[in-house]
CSV table of C-alpha atoms and ligand atoms in Angstrom, one decimal:
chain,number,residue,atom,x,y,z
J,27,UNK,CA,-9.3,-7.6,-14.7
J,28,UNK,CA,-6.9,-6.0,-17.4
J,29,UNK,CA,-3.6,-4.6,-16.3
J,30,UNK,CA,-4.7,-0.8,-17.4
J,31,UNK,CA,-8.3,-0.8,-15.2
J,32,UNK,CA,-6.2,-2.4,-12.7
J,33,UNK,CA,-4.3,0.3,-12.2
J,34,UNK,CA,-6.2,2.9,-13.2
J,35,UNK,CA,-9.2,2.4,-11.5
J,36,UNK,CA,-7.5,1.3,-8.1
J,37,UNK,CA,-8.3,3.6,-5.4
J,38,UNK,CA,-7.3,3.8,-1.5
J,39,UNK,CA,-9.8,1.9,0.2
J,40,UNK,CA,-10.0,2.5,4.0
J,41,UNK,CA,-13.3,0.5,4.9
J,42,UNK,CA,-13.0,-3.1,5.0
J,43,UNK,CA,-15.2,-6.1,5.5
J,44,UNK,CA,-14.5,-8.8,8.3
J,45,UNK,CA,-13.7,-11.3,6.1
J,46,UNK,CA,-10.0,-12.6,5.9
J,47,UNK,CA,-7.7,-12.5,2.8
J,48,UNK,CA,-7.7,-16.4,1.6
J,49,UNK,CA,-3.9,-17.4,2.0
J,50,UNK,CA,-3.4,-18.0,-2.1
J,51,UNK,CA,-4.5,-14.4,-2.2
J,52,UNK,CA,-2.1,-13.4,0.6
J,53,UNK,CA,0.5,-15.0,-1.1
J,54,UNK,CA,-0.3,-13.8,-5.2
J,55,UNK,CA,0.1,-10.5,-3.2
J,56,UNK,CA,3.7,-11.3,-1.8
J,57,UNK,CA,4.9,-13.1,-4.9
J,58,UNK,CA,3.7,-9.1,-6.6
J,59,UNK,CA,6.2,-7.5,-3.9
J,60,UNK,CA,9.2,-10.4,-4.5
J,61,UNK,CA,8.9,-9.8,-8.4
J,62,UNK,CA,8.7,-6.2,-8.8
J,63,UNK,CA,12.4,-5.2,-9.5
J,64,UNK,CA,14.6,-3.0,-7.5
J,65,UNK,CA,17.3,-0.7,-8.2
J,66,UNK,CA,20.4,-3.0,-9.5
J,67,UNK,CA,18.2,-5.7,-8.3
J,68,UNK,CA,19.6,-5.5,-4.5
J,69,UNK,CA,16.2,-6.6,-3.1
J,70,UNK,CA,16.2,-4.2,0.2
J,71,UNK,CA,12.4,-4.9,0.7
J,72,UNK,CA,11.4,-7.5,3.4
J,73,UNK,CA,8.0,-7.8,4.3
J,74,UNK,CA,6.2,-8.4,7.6
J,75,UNK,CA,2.3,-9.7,7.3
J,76,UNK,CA,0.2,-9.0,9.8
J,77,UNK,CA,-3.1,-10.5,9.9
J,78,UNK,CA,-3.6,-12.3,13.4
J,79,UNK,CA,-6.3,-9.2,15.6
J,80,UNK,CA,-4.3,-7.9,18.2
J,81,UNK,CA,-1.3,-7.2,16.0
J,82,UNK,CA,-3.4,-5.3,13.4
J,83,UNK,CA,-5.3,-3.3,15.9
J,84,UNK,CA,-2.3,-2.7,17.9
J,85,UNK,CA,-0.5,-1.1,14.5
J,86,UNK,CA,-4.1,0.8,14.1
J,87,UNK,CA,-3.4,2.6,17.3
J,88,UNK,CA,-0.4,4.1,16.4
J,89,UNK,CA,-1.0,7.0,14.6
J,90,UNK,CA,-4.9,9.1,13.8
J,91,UNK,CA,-4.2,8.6,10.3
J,92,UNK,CA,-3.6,5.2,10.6
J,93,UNK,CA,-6.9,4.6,12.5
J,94,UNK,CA,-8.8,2.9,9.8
J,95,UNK,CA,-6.0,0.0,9.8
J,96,UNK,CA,-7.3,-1.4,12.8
J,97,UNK,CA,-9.9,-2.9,10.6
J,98,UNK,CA,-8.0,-4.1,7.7
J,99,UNK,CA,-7.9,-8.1,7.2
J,100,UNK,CA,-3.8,-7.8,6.9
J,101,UNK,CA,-1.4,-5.4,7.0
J,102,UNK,CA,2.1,-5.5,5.4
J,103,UNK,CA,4.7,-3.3,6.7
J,104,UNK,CA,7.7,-2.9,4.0
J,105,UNK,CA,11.0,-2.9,5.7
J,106,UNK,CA,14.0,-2.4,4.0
J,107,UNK,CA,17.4,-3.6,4.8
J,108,UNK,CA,18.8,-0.6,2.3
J,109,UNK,CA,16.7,2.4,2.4
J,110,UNK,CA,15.6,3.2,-1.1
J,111,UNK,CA,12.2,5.0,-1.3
J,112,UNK,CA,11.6,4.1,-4.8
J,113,UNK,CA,11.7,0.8,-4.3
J,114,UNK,CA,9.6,1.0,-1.6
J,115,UNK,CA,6.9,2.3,-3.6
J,116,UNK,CA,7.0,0.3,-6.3
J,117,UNK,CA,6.7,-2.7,-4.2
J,118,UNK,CA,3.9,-1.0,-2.6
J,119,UNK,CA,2.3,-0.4,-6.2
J,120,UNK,CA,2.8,-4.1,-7.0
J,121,UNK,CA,0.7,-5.4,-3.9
J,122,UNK,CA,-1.9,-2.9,-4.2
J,123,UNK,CA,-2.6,-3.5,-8.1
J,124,UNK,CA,-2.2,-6.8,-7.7
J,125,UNK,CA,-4.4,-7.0,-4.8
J,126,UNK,CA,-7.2,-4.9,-6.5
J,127,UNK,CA,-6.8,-7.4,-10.0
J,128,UNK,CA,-8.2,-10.0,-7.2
J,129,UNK,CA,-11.0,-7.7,-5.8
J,130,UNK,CA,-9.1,-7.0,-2.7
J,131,UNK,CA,-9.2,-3.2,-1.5
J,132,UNK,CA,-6.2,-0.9,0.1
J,133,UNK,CA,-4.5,1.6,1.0
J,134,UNK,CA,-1.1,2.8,2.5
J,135,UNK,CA,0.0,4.5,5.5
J,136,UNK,CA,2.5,6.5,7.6
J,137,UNK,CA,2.9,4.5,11.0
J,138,UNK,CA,5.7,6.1,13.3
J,139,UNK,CA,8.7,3.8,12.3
J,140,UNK,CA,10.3,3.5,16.0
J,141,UNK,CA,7.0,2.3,17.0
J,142,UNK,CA,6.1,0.1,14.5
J,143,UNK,CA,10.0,-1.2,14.6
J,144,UNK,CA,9.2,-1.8,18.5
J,145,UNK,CA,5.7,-3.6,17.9
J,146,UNK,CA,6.8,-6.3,15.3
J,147,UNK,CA,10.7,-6.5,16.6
J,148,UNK,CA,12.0,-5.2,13.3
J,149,UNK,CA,15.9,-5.1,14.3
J,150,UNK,CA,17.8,-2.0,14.3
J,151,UNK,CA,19.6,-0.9,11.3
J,152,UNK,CA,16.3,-2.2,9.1
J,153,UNK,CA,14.2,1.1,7.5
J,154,UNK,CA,10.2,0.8,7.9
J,155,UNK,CA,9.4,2.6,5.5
J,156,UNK,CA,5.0,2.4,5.0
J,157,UNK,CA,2.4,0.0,5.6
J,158,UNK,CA,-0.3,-1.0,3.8
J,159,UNK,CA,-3.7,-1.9,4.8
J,160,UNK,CA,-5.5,-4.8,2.8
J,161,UNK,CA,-9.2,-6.1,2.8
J,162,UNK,CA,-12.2,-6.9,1.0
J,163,UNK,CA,-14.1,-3.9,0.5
J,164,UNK,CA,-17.7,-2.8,1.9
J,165,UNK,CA,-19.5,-2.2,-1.3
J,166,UNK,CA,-21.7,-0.2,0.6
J,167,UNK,CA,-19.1,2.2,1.7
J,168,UNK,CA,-16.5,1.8,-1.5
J,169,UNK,CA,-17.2,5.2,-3.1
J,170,UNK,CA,-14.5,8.0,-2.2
J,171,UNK,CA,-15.0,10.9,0.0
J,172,UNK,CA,-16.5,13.8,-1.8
J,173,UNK,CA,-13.7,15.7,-0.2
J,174,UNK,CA,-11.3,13.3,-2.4
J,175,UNK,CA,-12.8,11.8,-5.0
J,176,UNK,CA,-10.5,11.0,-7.5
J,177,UNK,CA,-9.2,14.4,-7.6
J,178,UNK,CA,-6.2,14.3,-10.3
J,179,UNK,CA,-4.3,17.6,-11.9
J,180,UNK,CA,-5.1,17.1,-15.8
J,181,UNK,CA,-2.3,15.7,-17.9
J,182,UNK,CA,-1.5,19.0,-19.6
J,183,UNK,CA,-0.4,20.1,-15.9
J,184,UNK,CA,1.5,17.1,-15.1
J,185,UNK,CA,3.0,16.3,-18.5
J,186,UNK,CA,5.8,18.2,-20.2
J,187,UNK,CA,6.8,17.1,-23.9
J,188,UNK,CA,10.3,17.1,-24.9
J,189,UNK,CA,11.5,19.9,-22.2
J,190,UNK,CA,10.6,21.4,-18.9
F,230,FMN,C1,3.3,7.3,0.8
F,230,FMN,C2,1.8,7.4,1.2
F,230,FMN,C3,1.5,7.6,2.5
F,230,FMN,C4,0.1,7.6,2.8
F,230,FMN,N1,-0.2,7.7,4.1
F,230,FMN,C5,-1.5,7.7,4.5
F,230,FMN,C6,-1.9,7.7,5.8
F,230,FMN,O1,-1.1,7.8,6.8
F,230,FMN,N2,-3.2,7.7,6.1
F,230,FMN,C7,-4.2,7.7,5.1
F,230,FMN,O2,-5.4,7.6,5.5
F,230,FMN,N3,-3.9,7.7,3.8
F,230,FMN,C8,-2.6,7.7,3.5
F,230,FMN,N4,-2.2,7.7,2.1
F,230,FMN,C9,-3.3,7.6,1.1
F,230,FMN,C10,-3.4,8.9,0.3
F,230,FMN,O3,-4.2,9.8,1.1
F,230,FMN,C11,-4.1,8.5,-1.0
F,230,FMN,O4,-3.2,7.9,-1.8
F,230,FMN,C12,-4.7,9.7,-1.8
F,230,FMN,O5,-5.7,10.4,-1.0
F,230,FMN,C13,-5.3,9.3,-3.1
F,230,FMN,O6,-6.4,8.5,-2.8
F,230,FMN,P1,-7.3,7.8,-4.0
F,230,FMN,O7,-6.4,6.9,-4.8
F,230,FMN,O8,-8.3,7.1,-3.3
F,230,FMN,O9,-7.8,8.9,-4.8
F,230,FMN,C14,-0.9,7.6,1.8
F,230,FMN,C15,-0.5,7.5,0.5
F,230,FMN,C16,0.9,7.4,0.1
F,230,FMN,C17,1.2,7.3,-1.3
């Protein structure tokens, strides 16, 4: 897939297929995360991969709009041992793109840090920050929700040239 439909065409997928994420797939998605660079290259991301049942249902549980989770074939929760939130997302980008460059749907979520820190033993001290969801998607069910589909401001709202 080229770079630009890559990203331009990803959407947040929230209905996934029972079929597991191949480990070199898993892994092309980490090695996205480990390369994207961070502010004065500290690295503060450290990610914990989810994928065996009970721990992906158990994080699926923990909030209403995280239900959808429970279904995902992994889920990576991005903990940082600095909090910086815009290295957070871009590390979050990086998975997702890369992800959907290998057919591989997703989407992220808000979890309730305590509890997630509590579930997977993330030590004290160490931010969670998001998780994200990951899984082959049901091409019967891939289309948005009307209520969302695609909505974007146009660019001439967005954009400002030269000043404010
Ligand atoms: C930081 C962040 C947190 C999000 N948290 C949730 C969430 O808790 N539950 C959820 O269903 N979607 C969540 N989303 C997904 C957004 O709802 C989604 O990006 C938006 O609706 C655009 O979706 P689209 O790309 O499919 O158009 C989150 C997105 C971001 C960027």
């Amino acid at each position: 897939m080229e770079a630009y439909r890559a990203v331009v065409d990803k959407r947040d997928q929230r209905v996934y297929l029972s079929k597991p994420i191949p480990a070199d797939a898993l892994r092309r998605i980490l090695q996205a995360a480990r390369m994207t660079g961070s502010s004065k290259n500290r690295e503060p991301n450290r990610l914990v991969v989810v994928s065996e049942r009970a721990g992906v249902r158990a994080l699926g549980a923990l909030s209403p709009w995280g239900k959808w989770l429970a279904d995902a074939a992994a889920v990576i929760v991005i903990a940082q041992v600095e909090a910086h939130e815009f290295d957070a997302g871009r590390c979050a980008q990086s998975m997702m793109v890369a992800a959907w460059a290998d057919g591989i749907g997703s989407c992220p979520a808000h979890l309730p840090e305590a509890d997630v820190a509590r579930l997977l033993g993330i030590p004290d001290g160490v931010h969670v920050n998001r998780v994200i969801g990951f899984g082959y998607v049901d091409p019967a069910r891939a289309a948005p929700p009307k209520s969302v589909a695609r909505k974007r401001s146009p660019l001439e709202e967005l954009v400002h040239r030269e000043r404010w």
